[in-house]
Coordinates of C-alpha atoms in Angstrom, one line a residue:
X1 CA 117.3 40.0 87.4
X2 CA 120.0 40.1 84.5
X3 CA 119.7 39.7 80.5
X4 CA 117.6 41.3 78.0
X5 CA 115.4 38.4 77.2
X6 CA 111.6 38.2 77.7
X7 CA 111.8 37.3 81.0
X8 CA 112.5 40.4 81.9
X9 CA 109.4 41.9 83.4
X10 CA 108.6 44.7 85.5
X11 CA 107.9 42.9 88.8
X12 CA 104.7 41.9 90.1
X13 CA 101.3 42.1 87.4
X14 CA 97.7 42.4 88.1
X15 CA 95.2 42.1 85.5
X16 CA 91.8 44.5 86.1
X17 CA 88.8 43.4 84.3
X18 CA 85.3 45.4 84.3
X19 CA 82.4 43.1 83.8
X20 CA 78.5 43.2 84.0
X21 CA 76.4 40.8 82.4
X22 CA 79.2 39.3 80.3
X23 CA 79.7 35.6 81.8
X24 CA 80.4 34.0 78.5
X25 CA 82.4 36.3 77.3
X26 CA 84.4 36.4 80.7
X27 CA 84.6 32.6 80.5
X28 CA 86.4 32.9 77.2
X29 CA 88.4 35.8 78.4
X30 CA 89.9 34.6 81.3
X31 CA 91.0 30.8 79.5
X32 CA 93.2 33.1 77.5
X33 CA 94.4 34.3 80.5
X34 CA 95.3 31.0 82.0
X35 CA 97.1 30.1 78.6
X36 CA 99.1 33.5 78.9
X37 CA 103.4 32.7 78.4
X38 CA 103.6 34.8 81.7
X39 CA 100.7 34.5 84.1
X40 CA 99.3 37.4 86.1
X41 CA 100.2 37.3 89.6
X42 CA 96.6 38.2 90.4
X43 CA 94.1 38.5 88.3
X44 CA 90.7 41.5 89.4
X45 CA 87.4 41.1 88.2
X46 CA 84.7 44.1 89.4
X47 CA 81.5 42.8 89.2
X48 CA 79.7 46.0 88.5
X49 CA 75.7 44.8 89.6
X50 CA 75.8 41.7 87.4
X51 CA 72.2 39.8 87.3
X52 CA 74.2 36.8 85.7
X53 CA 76.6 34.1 86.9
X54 CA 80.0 36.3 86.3
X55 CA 80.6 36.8 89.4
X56 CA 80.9 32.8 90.1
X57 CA 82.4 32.7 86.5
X58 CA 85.2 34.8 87.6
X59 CA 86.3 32.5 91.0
X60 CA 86.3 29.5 89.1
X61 CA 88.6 31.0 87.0
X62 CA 90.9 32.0 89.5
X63 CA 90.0 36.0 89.4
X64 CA 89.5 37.9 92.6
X65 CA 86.0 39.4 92.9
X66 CA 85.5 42.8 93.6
X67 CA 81.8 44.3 94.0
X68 CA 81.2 47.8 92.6
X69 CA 77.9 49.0 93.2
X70 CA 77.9 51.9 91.4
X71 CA 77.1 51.7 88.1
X72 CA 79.1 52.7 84.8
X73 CA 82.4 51.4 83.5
X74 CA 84.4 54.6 84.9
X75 CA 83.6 53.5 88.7
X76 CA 84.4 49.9 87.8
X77 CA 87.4 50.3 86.7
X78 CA 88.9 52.8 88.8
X79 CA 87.5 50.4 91.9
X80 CA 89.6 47.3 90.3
X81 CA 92.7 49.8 89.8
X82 CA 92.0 50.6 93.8
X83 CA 92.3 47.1 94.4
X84 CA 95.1 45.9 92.1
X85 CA 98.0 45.1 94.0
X86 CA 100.6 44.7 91.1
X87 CA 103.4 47.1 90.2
X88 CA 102.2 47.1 87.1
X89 CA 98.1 47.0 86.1
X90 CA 97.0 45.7 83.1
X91 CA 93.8 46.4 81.5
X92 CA 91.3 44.7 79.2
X93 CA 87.0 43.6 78.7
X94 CA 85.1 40.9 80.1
X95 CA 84.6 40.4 76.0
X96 CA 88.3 40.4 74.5
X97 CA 90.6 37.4 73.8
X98 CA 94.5 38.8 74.8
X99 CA 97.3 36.9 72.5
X100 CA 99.2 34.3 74.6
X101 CA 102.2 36.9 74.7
X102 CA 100.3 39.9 76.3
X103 CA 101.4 39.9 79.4
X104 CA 104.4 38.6 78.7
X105 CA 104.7 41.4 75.9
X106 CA 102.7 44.5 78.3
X107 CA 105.8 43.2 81.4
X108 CA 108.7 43.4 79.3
X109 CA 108.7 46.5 77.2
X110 CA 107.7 48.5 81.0
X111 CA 111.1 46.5 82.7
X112 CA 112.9 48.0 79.3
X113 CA 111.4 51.4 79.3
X114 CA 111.3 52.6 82.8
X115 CA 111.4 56.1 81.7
X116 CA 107.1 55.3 80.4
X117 CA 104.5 54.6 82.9
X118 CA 101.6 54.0 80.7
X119 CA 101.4 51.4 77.3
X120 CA 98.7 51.7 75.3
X121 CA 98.0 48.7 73.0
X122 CA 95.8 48.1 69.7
X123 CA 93.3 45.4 68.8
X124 CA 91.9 43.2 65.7
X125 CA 88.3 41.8 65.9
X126 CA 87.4 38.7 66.7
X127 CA 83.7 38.4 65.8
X128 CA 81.7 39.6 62.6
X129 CA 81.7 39.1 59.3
X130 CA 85.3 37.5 58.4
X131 CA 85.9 40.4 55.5
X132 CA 85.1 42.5 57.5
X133 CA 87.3 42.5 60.5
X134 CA 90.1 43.4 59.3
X135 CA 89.6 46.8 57.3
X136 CA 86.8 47.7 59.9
X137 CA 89.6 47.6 62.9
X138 CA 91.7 49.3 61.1
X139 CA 89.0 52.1 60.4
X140 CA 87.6 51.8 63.8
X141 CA 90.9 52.3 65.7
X142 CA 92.8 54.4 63.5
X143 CA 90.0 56.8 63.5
X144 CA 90.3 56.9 66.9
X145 CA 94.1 57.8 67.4
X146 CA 93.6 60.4 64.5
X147 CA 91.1 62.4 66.3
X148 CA 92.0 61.8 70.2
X149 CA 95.6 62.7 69.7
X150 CA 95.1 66.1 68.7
X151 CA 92.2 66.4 71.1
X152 CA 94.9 65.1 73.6
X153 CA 98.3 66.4 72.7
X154 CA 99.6 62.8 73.1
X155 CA 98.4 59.1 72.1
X156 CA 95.2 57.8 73.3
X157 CA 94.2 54.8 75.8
X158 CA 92.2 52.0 74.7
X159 CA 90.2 50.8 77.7
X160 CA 90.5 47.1 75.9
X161 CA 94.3 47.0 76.1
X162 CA 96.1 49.0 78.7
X163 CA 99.0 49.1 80.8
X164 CA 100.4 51.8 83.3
X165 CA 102.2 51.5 86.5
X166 CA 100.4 51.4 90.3
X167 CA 102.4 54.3 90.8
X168 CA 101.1 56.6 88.0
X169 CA 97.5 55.3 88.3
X170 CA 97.8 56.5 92.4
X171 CA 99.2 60.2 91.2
X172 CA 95.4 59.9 89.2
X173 CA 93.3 58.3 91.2
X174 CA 91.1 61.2 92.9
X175 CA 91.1 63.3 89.6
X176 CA 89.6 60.5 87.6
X177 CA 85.7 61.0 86.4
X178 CA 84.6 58.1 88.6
X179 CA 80.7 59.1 88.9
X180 CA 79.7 59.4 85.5
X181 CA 78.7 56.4 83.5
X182 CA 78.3 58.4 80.5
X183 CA 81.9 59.1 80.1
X184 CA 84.4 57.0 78.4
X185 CA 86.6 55.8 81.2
X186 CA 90.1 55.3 79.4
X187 CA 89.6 58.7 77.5
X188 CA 89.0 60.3 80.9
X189 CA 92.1 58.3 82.1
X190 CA 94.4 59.5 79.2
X191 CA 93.5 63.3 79.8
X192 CA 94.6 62.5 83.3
X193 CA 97.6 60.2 82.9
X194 CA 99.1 62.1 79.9
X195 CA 99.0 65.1 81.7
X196 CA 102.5 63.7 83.6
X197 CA 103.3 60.3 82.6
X198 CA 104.7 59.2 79.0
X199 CA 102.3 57.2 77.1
X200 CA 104.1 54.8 74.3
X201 CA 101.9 52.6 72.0
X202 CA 102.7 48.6 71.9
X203 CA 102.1 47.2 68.8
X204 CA 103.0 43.8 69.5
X205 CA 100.5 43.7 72.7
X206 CA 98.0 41.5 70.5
X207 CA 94.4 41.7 72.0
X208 CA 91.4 40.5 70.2
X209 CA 88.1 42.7 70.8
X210 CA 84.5 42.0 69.9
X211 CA 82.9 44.1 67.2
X212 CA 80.0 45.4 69.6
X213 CA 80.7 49.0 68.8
X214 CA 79.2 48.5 65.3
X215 CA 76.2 46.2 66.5
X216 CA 73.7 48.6 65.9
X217 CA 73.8 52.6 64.8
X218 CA 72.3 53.5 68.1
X219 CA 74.9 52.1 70.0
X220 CA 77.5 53.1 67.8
X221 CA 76.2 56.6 68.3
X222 CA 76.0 56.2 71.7
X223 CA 80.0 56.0 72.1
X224 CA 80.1 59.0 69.6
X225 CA 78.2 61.0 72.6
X226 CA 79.6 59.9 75.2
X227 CA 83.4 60.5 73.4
X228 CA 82.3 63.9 73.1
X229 CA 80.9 64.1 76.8
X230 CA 84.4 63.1 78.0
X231 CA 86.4 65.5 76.3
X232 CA 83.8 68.3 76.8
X233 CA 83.9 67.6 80.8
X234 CA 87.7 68.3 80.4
X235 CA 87.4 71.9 78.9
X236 CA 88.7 74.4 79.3
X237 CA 91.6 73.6 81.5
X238 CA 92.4 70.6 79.4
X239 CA 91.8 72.2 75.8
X240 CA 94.8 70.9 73.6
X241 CA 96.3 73.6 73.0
X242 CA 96.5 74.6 76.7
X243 CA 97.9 71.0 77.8
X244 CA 100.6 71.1 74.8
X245 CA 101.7 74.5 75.9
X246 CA 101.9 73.5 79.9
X247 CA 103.7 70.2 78.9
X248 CA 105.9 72.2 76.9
X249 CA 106.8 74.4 79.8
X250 CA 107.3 71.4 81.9
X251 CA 110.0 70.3 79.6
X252 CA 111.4 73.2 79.6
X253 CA 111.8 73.5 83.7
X254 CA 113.4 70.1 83.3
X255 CA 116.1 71.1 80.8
X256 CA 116.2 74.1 83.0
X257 CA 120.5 73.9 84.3
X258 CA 121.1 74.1 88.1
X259 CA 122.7 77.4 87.3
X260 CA 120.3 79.4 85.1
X261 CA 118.4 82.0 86.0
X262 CA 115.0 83.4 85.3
X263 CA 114.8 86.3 83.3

């Protein structure tokens, strides 16, 4: 493939998409998906126990089912990464609305930066009070980078708009927190992807999210808890200042010339 247009992608695409319960919202989700500039060459839903019709929602909308029986998002996921047979996996929710240029957007900047293996994306809100949406996003998200990045020692991963390559995500794939509903899977994932891989935010990878972390104080506080849970399961081995000074090493090895020695 030649050029430097947007057709350059990164070869093949699979989209991965957790869902229990959520057969509306995976309706709505996956007509964006059919209305995408560049499709997905497959598109995995993980029907994690669903008592609803998703599961039926999701063939008639072209997905590929994948049962997961054990419950929590962090199984789910990880079990439609297993399955994804893309070179590069996508990630959203059964409840968000991706801009027509996502994959389009998520495919080109990984053909152009071959030197990343993970893109992490942001998000507006689509539901709620109209005022609202805007200055709450912004809150909600930034927030978020603010705290995780120190926590991390690189950007973040927002389980509603990912990217990473099939490659990095099989370097991960046993070390992941799959067992534990109570964690937050794409926290868990960036403690294990940043550990190696380059992580580069993609602004332009427009995804529209709905404002169910502030329905209710309770479940607000419940992503508060399970945020700390997650970074808590990771200590001490992964406390920041431990991963900033092994990645720092690693650099160093790598910079290392052919003809130095070891003091």
């Amino acid at each position: 493939m030649t050029g430097e247009g947007p057709q350059d992608i990164t070869g093949s695409v699979s989209v991965v998409i957790p869902v229990k319960d959520d057969a509306e919202g995976l309706r709505r989700c996956l007509r964006a998906l059919a209305l995408q500039t560049r499709a997905a060459d497959e598109i995995v839903v993980v029907d994690n126990g669903s008592d609803d019709d998703s599961a039926r929602v999701a063939r008639e909308g072209g997905a590929r089912v994948v049962a997961c029986a054990q419950p929590g998002i962090p199984a789910a996921a990880a079990t439609g990464y297993d399955a994804a047979k893309g070179e590069l996996i996508l990630r959203l929710d059964a409840d968000c609305v991706p801009a027509a240029s996502w994959i389009q957007t998520m495919s080109t900047v990984a053909h152009r930066r071959p030197d990343v293996d993970v893109f992490a994306g942001g998000a507006r809100f689509i539901d709620g009070p109209r005022p609202l949406r805007r200055p709450l996003a912004a809150a909600y998200l930034g927030s978020y980078g603010l705290v995780l990045t120190p926590t991390l020692g690189h950007l973040p991963l927002f389980g509603s708009n990912l990217a990473m390559r099939r490659s990095a995500w099989r370097r991960v794939s046993d070390a992941v927190h799959r067992g534990d509903p109570e964690l937050h899977d794409d926290l868990d994932l960036a403690f294990h992807l940043g550990e190696h891989h380059r992580i580069r935010f993609v602004p332009e990878a427009g995804m529209g999210i709905s404002m169910r972390p502030f329905a209710s104080a309770s479940a607000f506080r419940r992503r508060i808890v399970r945020g700390i849970r997650t970074v808590v399961s990771h200590w001490p081995a992964d406390f920041a200042p431990i991963r900033v000074a092994r990645s720092v090493l690693r650099r160093a090895r790598r910079h290392r010339g052919p003809g130095e020695q070891r003091t």
